[in-house]
Coordinates of C-alpha atoms and ligand atoms in Angstrom, one line a residue:
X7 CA -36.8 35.9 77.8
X8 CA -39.9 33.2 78.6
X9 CA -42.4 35.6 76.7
X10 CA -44.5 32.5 76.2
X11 CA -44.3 28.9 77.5
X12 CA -44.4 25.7 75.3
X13 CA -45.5 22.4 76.3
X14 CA -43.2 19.3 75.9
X15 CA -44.7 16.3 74.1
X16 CA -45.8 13.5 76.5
X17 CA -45.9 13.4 80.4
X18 CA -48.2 12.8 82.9
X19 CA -50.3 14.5 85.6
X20 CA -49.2 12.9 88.6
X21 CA -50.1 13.3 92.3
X22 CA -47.7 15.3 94.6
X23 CA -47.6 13.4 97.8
X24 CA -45.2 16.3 99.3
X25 CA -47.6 17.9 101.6
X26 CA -46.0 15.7 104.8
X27 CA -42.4 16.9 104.5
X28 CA -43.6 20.4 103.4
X29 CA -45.5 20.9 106.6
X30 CA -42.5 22.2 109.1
X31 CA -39.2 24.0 108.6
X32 CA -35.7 22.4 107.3
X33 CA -34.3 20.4 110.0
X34 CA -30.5 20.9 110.5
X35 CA -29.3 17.5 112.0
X36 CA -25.9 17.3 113.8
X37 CA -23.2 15.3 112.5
X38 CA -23.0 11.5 113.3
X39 CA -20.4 9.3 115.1
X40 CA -19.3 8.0 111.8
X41 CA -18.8 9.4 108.9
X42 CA -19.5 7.2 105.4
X43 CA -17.8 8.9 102.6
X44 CA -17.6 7.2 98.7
X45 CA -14.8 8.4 96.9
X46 CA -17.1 7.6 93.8
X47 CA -20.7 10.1 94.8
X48 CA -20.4 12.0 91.0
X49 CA -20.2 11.2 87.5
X50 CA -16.6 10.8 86.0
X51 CA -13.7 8.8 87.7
X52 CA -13.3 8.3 91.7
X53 CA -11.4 10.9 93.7
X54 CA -8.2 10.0 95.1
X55 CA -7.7 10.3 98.9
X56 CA -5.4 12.5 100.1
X57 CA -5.7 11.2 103.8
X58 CA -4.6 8.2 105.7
X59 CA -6.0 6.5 108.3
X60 CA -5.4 7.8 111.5
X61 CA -5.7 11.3 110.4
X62 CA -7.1 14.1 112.0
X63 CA -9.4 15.8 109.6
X64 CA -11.4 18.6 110.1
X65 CA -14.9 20.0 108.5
X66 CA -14.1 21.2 104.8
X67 CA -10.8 19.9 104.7
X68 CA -10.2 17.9 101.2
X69 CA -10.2 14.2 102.2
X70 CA -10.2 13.0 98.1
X71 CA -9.1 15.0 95.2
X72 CA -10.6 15.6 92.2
X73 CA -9.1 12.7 89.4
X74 CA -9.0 13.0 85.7
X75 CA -11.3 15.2 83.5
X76 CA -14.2 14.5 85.1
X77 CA -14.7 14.4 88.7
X78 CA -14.8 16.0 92.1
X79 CA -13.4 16.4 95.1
X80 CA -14.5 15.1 98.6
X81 CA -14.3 17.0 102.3
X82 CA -14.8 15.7 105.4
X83 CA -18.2 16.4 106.9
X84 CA -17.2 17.1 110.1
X85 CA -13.7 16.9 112.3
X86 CA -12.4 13.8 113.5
X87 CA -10.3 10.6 112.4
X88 CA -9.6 8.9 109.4
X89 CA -10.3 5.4 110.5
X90 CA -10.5 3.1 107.4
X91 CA -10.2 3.5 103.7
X92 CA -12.2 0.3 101.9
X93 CA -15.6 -0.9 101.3
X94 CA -18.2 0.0 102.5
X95 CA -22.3 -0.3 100.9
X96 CA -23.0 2.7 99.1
X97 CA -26.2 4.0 97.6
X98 CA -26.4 2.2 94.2
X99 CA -28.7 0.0 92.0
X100 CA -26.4 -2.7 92.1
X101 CA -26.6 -3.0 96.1
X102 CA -22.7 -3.6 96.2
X103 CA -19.9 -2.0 98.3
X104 CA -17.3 0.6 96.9
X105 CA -14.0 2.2 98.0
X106 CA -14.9 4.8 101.1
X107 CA -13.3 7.3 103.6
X108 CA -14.5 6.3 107.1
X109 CA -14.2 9.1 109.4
X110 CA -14.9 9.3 113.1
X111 CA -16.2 12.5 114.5
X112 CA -14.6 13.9 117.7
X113 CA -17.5 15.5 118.4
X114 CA -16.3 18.9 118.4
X115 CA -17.1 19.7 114.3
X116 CA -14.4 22.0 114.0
X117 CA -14.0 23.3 110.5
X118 CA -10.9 24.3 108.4
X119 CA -10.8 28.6 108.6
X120 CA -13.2 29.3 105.1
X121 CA -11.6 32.0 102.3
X122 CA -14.1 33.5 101.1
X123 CA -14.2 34.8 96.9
X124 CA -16.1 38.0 98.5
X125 CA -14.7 39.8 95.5
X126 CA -16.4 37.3 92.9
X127 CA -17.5 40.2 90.9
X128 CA -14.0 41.7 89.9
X129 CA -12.8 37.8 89.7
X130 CA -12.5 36.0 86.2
X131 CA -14.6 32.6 85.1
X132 CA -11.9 30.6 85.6
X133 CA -11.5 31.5 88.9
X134 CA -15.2 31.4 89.8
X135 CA -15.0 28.1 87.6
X136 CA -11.8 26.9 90.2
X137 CA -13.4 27.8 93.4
X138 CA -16.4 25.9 91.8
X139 CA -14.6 22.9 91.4
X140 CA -12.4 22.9 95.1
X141 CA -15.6 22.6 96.9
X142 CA -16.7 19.4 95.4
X143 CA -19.9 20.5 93.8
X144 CA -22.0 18.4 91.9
X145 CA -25.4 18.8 90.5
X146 CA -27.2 18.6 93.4
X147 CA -30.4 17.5 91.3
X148 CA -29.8 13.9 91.5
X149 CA -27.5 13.4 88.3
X150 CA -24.6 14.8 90.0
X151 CA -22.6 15.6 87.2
X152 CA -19.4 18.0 88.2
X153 CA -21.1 21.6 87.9
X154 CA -17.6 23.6 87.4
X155 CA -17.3 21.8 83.7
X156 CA -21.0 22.8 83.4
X157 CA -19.7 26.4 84.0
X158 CA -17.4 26.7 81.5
X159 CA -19.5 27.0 78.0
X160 CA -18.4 26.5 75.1
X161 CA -16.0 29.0 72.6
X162 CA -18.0 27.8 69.6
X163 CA -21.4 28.7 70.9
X164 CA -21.5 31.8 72.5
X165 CA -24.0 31.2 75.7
X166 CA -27.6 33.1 76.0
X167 CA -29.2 31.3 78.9
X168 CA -28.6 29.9 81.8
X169 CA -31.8 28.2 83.5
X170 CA -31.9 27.8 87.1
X171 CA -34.0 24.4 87.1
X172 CA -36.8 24.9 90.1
X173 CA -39.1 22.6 88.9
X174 CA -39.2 19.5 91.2
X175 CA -41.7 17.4 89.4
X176 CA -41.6 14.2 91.1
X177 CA -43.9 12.7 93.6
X178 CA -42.7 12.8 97.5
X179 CA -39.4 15.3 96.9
X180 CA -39.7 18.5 98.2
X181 CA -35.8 19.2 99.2
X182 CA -35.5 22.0 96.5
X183 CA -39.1 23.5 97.1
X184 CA -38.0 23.7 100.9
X185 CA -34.8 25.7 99.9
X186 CA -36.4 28.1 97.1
X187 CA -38.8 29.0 100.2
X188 CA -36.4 29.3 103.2
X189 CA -33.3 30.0 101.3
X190 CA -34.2 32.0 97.9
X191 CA -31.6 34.8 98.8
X192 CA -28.5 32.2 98.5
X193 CA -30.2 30.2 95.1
X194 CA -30.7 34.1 93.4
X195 CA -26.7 34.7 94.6
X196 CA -25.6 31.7 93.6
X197 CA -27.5 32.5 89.8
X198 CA -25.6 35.9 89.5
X199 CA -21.8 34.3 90.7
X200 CA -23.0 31.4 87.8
X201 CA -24.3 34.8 85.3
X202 CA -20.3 35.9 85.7
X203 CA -18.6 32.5 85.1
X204 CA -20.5 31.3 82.2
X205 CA -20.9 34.8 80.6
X206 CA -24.2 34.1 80.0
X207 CA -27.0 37.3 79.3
X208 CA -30.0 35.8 81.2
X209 CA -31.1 34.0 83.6
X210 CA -34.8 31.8 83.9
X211 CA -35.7 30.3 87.1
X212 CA -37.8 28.0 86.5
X213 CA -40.5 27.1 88.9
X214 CA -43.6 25.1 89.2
X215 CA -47.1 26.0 89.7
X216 CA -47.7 24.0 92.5
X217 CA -44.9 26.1 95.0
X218 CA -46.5 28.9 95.5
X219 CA -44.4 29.5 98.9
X220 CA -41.2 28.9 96.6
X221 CA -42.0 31.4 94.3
X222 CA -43.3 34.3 96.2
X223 CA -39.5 33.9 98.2
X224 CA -37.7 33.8 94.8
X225 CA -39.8 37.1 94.0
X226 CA -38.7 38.8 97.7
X227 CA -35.0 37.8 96.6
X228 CA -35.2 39.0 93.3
X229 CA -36.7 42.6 94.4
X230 CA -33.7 42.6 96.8
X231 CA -31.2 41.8 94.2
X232 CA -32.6 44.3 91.6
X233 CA -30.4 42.2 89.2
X234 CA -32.8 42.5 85.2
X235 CA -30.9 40.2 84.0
X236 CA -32.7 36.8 86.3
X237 CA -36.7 36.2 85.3
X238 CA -38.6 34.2 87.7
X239 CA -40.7 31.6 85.5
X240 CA -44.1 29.5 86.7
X241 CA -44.7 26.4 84.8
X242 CA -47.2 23.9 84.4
X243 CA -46.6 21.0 86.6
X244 CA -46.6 18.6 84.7
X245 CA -44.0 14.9 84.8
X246 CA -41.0 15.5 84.1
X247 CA -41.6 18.7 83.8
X248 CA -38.1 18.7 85.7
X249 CA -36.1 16.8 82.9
X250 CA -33.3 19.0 81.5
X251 CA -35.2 18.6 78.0
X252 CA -38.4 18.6 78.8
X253 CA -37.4 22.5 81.1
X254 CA -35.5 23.5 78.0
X255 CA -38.6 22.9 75.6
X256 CA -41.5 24.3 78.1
X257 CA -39.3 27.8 78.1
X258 CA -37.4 28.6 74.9
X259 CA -39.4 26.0 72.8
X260 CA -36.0 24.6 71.7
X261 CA -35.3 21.3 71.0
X262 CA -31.4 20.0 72.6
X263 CA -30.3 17.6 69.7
X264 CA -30.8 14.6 69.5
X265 CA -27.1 13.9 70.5
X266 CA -26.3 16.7 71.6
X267 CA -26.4 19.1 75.0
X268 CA -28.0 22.4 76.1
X269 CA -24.8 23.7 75.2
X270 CA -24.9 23.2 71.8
X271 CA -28.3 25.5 71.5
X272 CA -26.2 28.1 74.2
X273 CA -28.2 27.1 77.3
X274 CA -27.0 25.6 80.4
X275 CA -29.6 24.4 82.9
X276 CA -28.3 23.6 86.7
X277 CA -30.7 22.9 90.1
X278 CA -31.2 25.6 92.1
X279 CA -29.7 23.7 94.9
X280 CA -26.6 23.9 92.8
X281 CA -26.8 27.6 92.7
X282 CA -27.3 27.6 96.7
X283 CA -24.0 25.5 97.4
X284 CA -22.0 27.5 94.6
X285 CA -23.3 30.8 96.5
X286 CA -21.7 29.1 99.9
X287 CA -18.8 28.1 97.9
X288 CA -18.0 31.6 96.6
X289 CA -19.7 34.0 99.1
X290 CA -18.7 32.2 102.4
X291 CA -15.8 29.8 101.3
X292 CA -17.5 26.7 101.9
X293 CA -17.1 23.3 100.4
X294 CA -20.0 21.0 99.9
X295 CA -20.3 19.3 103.2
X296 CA -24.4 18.9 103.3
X297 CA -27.0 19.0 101.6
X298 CA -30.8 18.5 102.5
X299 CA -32.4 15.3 102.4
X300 CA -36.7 14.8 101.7
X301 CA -37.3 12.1 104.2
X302 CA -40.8 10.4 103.8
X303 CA -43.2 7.9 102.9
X304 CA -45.9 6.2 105.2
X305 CA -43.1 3.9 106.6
X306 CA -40.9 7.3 108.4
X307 CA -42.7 8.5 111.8
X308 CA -41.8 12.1 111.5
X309 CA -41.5 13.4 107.4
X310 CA -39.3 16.4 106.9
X311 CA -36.6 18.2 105.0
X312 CA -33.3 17.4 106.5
X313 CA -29.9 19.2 106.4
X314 CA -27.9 16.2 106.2
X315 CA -24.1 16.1 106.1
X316 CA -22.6 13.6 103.3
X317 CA -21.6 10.6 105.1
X318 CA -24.5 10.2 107.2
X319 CA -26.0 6.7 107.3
X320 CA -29.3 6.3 106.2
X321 CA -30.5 4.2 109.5
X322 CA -29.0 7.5 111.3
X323 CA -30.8 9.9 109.2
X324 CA -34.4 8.3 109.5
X325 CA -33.9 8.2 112.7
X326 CA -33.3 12.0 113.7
X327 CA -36.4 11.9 111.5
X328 CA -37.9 9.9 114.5
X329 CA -37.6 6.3 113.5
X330 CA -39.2 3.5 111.2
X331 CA -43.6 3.7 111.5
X332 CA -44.8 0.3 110.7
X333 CA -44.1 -2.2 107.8
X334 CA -41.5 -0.1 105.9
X335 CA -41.8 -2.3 102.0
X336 CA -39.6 -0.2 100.6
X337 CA -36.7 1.9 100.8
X338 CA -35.9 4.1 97.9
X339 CA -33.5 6.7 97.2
X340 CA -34.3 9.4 94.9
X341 CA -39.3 9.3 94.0
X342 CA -41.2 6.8 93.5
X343 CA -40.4 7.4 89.6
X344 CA -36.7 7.5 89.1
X345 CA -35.4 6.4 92.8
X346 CA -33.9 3.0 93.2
X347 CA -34.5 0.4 96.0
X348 CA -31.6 0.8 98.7
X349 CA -30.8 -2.9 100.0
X350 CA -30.2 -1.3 103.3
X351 CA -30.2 1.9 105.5
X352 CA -26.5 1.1 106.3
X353 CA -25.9 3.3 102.8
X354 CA -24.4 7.1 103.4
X355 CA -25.7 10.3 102.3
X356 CA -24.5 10.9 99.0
X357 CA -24.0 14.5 97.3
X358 CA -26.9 13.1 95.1
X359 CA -29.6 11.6 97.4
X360 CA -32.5 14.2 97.3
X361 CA -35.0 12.2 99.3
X362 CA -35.2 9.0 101.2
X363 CA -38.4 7.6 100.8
X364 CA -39.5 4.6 103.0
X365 CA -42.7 3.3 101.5
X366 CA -45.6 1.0 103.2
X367 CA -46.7 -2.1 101.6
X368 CA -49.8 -0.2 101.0
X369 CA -48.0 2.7 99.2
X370 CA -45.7 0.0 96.8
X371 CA -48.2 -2.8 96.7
X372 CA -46.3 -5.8 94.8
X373 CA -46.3 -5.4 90.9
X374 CA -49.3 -7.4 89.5
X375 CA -48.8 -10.4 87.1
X376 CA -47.4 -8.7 83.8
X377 CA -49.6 -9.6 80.9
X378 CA -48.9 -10.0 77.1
X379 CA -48.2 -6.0 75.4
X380 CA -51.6 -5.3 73.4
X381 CA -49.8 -2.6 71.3
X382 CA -52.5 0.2 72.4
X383 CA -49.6 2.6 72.8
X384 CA -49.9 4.5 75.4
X385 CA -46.7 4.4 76.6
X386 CA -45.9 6.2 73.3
X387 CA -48.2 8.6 73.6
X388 CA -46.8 9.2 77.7
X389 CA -43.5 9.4 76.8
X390 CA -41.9 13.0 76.7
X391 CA -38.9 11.8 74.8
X392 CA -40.9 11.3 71.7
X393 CA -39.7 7.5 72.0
X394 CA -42.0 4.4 71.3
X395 CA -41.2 2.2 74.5
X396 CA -43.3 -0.6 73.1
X397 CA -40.6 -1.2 70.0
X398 CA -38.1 -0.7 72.6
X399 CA -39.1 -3.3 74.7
X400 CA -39.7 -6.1 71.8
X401 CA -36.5 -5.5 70.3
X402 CA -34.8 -5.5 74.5
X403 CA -36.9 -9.2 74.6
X404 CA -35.4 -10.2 71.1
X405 CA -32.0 -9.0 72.4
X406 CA -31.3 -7.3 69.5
X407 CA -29.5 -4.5 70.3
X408 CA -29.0 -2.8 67.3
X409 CA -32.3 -2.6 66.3
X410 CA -33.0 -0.9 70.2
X411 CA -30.4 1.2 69.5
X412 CA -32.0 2.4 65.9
X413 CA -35.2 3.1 68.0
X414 CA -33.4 5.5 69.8
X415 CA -32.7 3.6 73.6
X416 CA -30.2 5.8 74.7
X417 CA -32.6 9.0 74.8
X418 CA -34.5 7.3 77.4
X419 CA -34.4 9.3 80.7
X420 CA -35.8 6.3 82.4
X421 CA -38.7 8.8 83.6
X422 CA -41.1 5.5 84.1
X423 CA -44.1 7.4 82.1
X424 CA -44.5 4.6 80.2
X425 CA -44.7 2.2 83.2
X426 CA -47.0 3.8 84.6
X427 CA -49.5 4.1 82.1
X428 CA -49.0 0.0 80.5
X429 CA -52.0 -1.6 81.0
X430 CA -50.3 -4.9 80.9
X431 CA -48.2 -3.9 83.6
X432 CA -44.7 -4.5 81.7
X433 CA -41.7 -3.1 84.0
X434 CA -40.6 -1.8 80.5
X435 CA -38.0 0.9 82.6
X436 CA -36.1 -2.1 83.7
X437 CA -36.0 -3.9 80.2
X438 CA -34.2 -0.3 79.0
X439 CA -32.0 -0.3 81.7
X440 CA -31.1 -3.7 81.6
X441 CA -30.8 -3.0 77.4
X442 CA -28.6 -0.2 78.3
X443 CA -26.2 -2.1 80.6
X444 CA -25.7 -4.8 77.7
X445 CA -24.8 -2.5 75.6
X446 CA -22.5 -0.6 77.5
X447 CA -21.1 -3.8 78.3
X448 CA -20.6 -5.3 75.1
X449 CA -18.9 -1.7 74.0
X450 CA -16.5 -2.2 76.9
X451 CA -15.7 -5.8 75.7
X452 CA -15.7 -4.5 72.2
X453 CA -13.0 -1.5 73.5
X454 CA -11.3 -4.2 75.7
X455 CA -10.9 -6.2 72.1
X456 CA -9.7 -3.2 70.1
X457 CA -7.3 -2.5 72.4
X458 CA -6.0 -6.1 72.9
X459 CA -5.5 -6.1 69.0
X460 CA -4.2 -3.4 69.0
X461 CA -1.5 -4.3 71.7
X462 CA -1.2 -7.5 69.5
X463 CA -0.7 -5.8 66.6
X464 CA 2.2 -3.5 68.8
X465 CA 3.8 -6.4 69.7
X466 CA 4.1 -8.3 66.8
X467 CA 5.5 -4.8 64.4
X468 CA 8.0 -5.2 67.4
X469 CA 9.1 -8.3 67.3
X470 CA 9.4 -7.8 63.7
X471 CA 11.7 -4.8 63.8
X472 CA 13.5 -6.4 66.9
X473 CA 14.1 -9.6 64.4
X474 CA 15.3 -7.5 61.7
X475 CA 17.5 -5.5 63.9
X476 CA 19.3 -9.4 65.0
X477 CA 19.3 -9.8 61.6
X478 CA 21.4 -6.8 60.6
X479 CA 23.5 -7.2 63.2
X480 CA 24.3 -10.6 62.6
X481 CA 24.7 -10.1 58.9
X482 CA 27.5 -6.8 59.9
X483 CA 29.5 -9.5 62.0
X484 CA 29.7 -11.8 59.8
X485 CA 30.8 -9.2 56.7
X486 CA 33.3 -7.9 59.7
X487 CA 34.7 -11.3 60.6
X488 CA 35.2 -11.8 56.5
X489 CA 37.1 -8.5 56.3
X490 CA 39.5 -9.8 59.6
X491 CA 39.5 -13.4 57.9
X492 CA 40.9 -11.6 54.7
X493 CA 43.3 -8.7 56.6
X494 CA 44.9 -12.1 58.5
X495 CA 45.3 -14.4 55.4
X496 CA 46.9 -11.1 53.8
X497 CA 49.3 -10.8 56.6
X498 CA 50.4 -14.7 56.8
X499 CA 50.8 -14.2 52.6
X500 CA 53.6 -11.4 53.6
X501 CA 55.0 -12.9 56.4
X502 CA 55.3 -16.1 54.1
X503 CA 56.9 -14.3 51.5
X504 CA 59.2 -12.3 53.7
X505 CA 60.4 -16.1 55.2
X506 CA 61.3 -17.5 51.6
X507 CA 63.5 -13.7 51.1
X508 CA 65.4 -14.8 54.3
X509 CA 66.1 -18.5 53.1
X510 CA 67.0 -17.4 49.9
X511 CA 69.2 -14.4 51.6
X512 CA 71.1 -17.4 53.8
X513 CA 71.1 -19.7 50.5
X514 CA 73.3 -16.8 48.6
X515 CA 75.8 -15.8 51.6
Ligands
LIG628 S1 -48.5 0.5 77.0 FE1 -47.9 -1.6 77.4 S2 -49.4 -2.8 76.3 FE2 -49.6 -0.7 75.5 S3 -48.2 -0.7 73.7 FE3 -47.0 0.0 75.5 S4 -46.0 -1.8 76.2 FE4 -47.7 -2.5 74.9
LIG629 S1 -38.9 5.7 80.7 FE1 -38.0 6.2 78.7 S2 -39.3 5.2 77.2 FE2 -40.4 5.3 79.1 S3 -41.6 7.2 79.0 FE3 -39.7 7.7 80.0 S4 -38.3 8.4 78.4 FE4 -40.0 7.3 77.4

């Protein structure tokens, strides 16, 4: 248990800007007219639709299925009709269009009858793990990493903990504080189904100092529960106090390995938002069909906690938050640290968009001229990843991958500490990002090569055995045409001698 709490190295004290959307209740907002769903809103490979257009589909019913290893399935958010399968913007960095379902709703929202797992405490894992995985969740945290393969541990590593991650560290979300305070019962549920599939001994929830409101419900659920084996934990809050790391550190004092996982030290850390949609899942036979949304920022009229369903358009979400307020600069998925610009509210919903944040031009003011790094190292010393961001960078600008790669790039969680802090005002974030994507690209090509060679190589040991073969075959004809060559000349010596026995036979007589 969290008898005392440690402190993770680096990390800054940041402002929490979350008072706006904190100030009124979760809004439940009714479906759209249209429905946006990406068959790629997870980690792993695409789902695969298992509707056509023209289809009727209904609220839960699976529209994509789960493909390969990794993945997870897709339901309709509401009822209506498949009306197109093919690009459409989505929520992404890269600002470009990928394969969706487009569904429009009849209006009605009528959903597919729920079976519930009410039993869930006589059940096995797997099936917990199975029901886990039919509804579609994801980690509902932002990474949105398929949460039934987080659920099923590991058989060389018996698990100890499982931490329920509470601690919403950056600026301007407050989706997860809003549901520890209005729904702790179905977050402390959704722990104890999670308790049974992973076969873990204890639970942590993990909860920061500054949600008071969130902890005192998680306290009233817990009481009710009377289950010994989940511990409410306040921590400091402190950025990224959130990080699956940096959580992991602050309560067990733990280190996850370098290259390794939570798993590998027998802990598994999932959002409590998680826990919430695998209680619905479970308890009331649900699949994830919503989620809620943090809309805010200076540029949204009305700044609140939505209950979006996946699918809904951005433009229709800010406005059932009452509309754009002024110059809008900026519109961000995800804080003002780790969100991405959106290139426009067309985008859906996605099972990972926590908050929408629409920022003024006072709130992002434009980046000021970046000046030459002066090595003072303070992005070292705010990084909570032990990195040093400033020999990250050089070697990015040198393009010399290896060397980034030596100073340990791909243990960056892209928190933008070090940003923040730079004095010369480097966007040192996007030189590790853009460092990572060259690398994973030049391993693709690097893949894409070994597999050509080895095709190559395939073809040619084929070619080879094919000639030999022709060879064979040719050399067996030629020994059997020989052998008929010999039988005949045998046969014309016999019939030859057999003639001069007849002449001499007519000579005699
Ligand atoms: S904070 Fe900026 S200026 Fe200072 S060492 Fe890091 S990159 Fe250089
Ligand atoms: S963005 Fe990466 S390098 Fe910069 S502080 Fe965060 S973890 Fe460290």
């Amino acid at each position: 248990m969290a008898e005392r709490l440690h402190r993770f190295r680096g990390g800054l004290e940041l402002p929490g800007m979350k008072e706006a959307a904190t100030a009124s209740p979760i809004r439940v907002m009714p479906p759209p007219k249209r429905i946006v769903l990406p068959l790629s809103q997870h980690i792993g490979e695409p789902a695969k639709p298992r509707v056509a257009p023209g289809e009727r589909v209904l609220r839960g019913q699976m529209v994509a299925a789960a493909e390969g290893v990794i993945s997870a399935a897709i339901h309709a958010s509401t009822s209506g009709t498949v009306v197109a399968i093919e690009d459409h913007l989505v929520p992404h960095p890269s600002g470009l269009a990928a394969p969706c379902i487009i569904i429009d709703a009849d209006g009605r929202d009528e959903a597919i009858e729920p079976v519930p797992l009410s039993d869930w405490e006589n059940r096995d894992a797997g099936e917990i793990r199975e029901r886990v995985r039919d509804a579609g969740i994801v980690g509902l945290g932002g990474a949105a990493f398929p949460s039934w393969i987080k659920l099923s541990g590991n058989r060389d590593q018996p698990l100890d903990t499982l931490i329920l991650n509470g601690a919403e560290c950056e600026p301007c979300i407050s989706c997860d504080d809003m549901l520890m305070r209005e729904r702790a019962d179905e977050v402390i549920s959704g722990a104890r189904i999670m308790l049974r599939a992973l076969h873990a001994r204890h639970c942590l929830v993990a909860v920061e100092d500054n949600k008071p409101e969130a902890a005192e419900a998680l306290q009233a659920a817990l009481a009710k529960f009377a289950d010994p084996r989940i511990e409410l934990v306040i921590v400091p809050s402190r950025y990224p106090q959130g990080g699956e790391r940096q959580l992991i550190e602050t309560l067990t004092g733990r280190e996850v390995p370098h290259d390794g996982l939570p798993l590998d030290i027998g802990i598994v850390c999932h959002n409590v938002a998680t826990a919430a949609a695998v209680h619905r899942a479970v308890v009331h036979g649900e699949p994830l069909t919503s989620r809620i949304v943090t809309v805010t920022g200076g540029g949204v009229a009305e700044p609140c906690n939505v209950e979006a369903r996946i699918g809904t358009r951005m433009s229709e979400l800010i406005a059932f938050c009452g509309g754009y307020r002024g110059d809008v600069a900026r519109l961000i998925m995800g804080g003002p640290m780790m969100g991405f610009t959106l290139r426009s509210d067309d985008a859906p919903v996605i099972k990972a968009s926590n908050c929408l944040l629409a920022g003024t031009a006072e709130e992002f003011a434009p980046r000021r001229e970046t000046l030459p790094c002066i090595r003072c190292g303070a992005c070292a010393d705010a990084c909570p990843a032990s990195l040093l961001p400033q020999m990250l960078y050089w070697h990015t600008r040198a393009r010399d991958f290896e060397r980034v790669q030596e100073y340990d790039l791909f243990d960056c969680i892209e928190c933008g500490s070090c940003d923040l802090v730079c004095p010369s005002q480097i966007p040192l974030v996007s030189h590790f990002r853009y460092a990572k994507t060259e690398i994973w690209g030049k391993n693709e090509e690097r893949a894409k090569a070994d597999n050509a060679r080895r095709r190559h190589e395939a073809r040619q040991a084929r070619l080879e055995r094919e000639a030999r073969e022709q060879e064979e075959k040719r050399r067996r004809k030629l020994e059997a045409l020989e052998k008929m060559k010999s039988g005949d000349a045998k046969k014309a010596e016999i019939a030859a001698a057999l003639e001069r026995a007849q002449k001499r036979k007519e000579e005699r007589s």
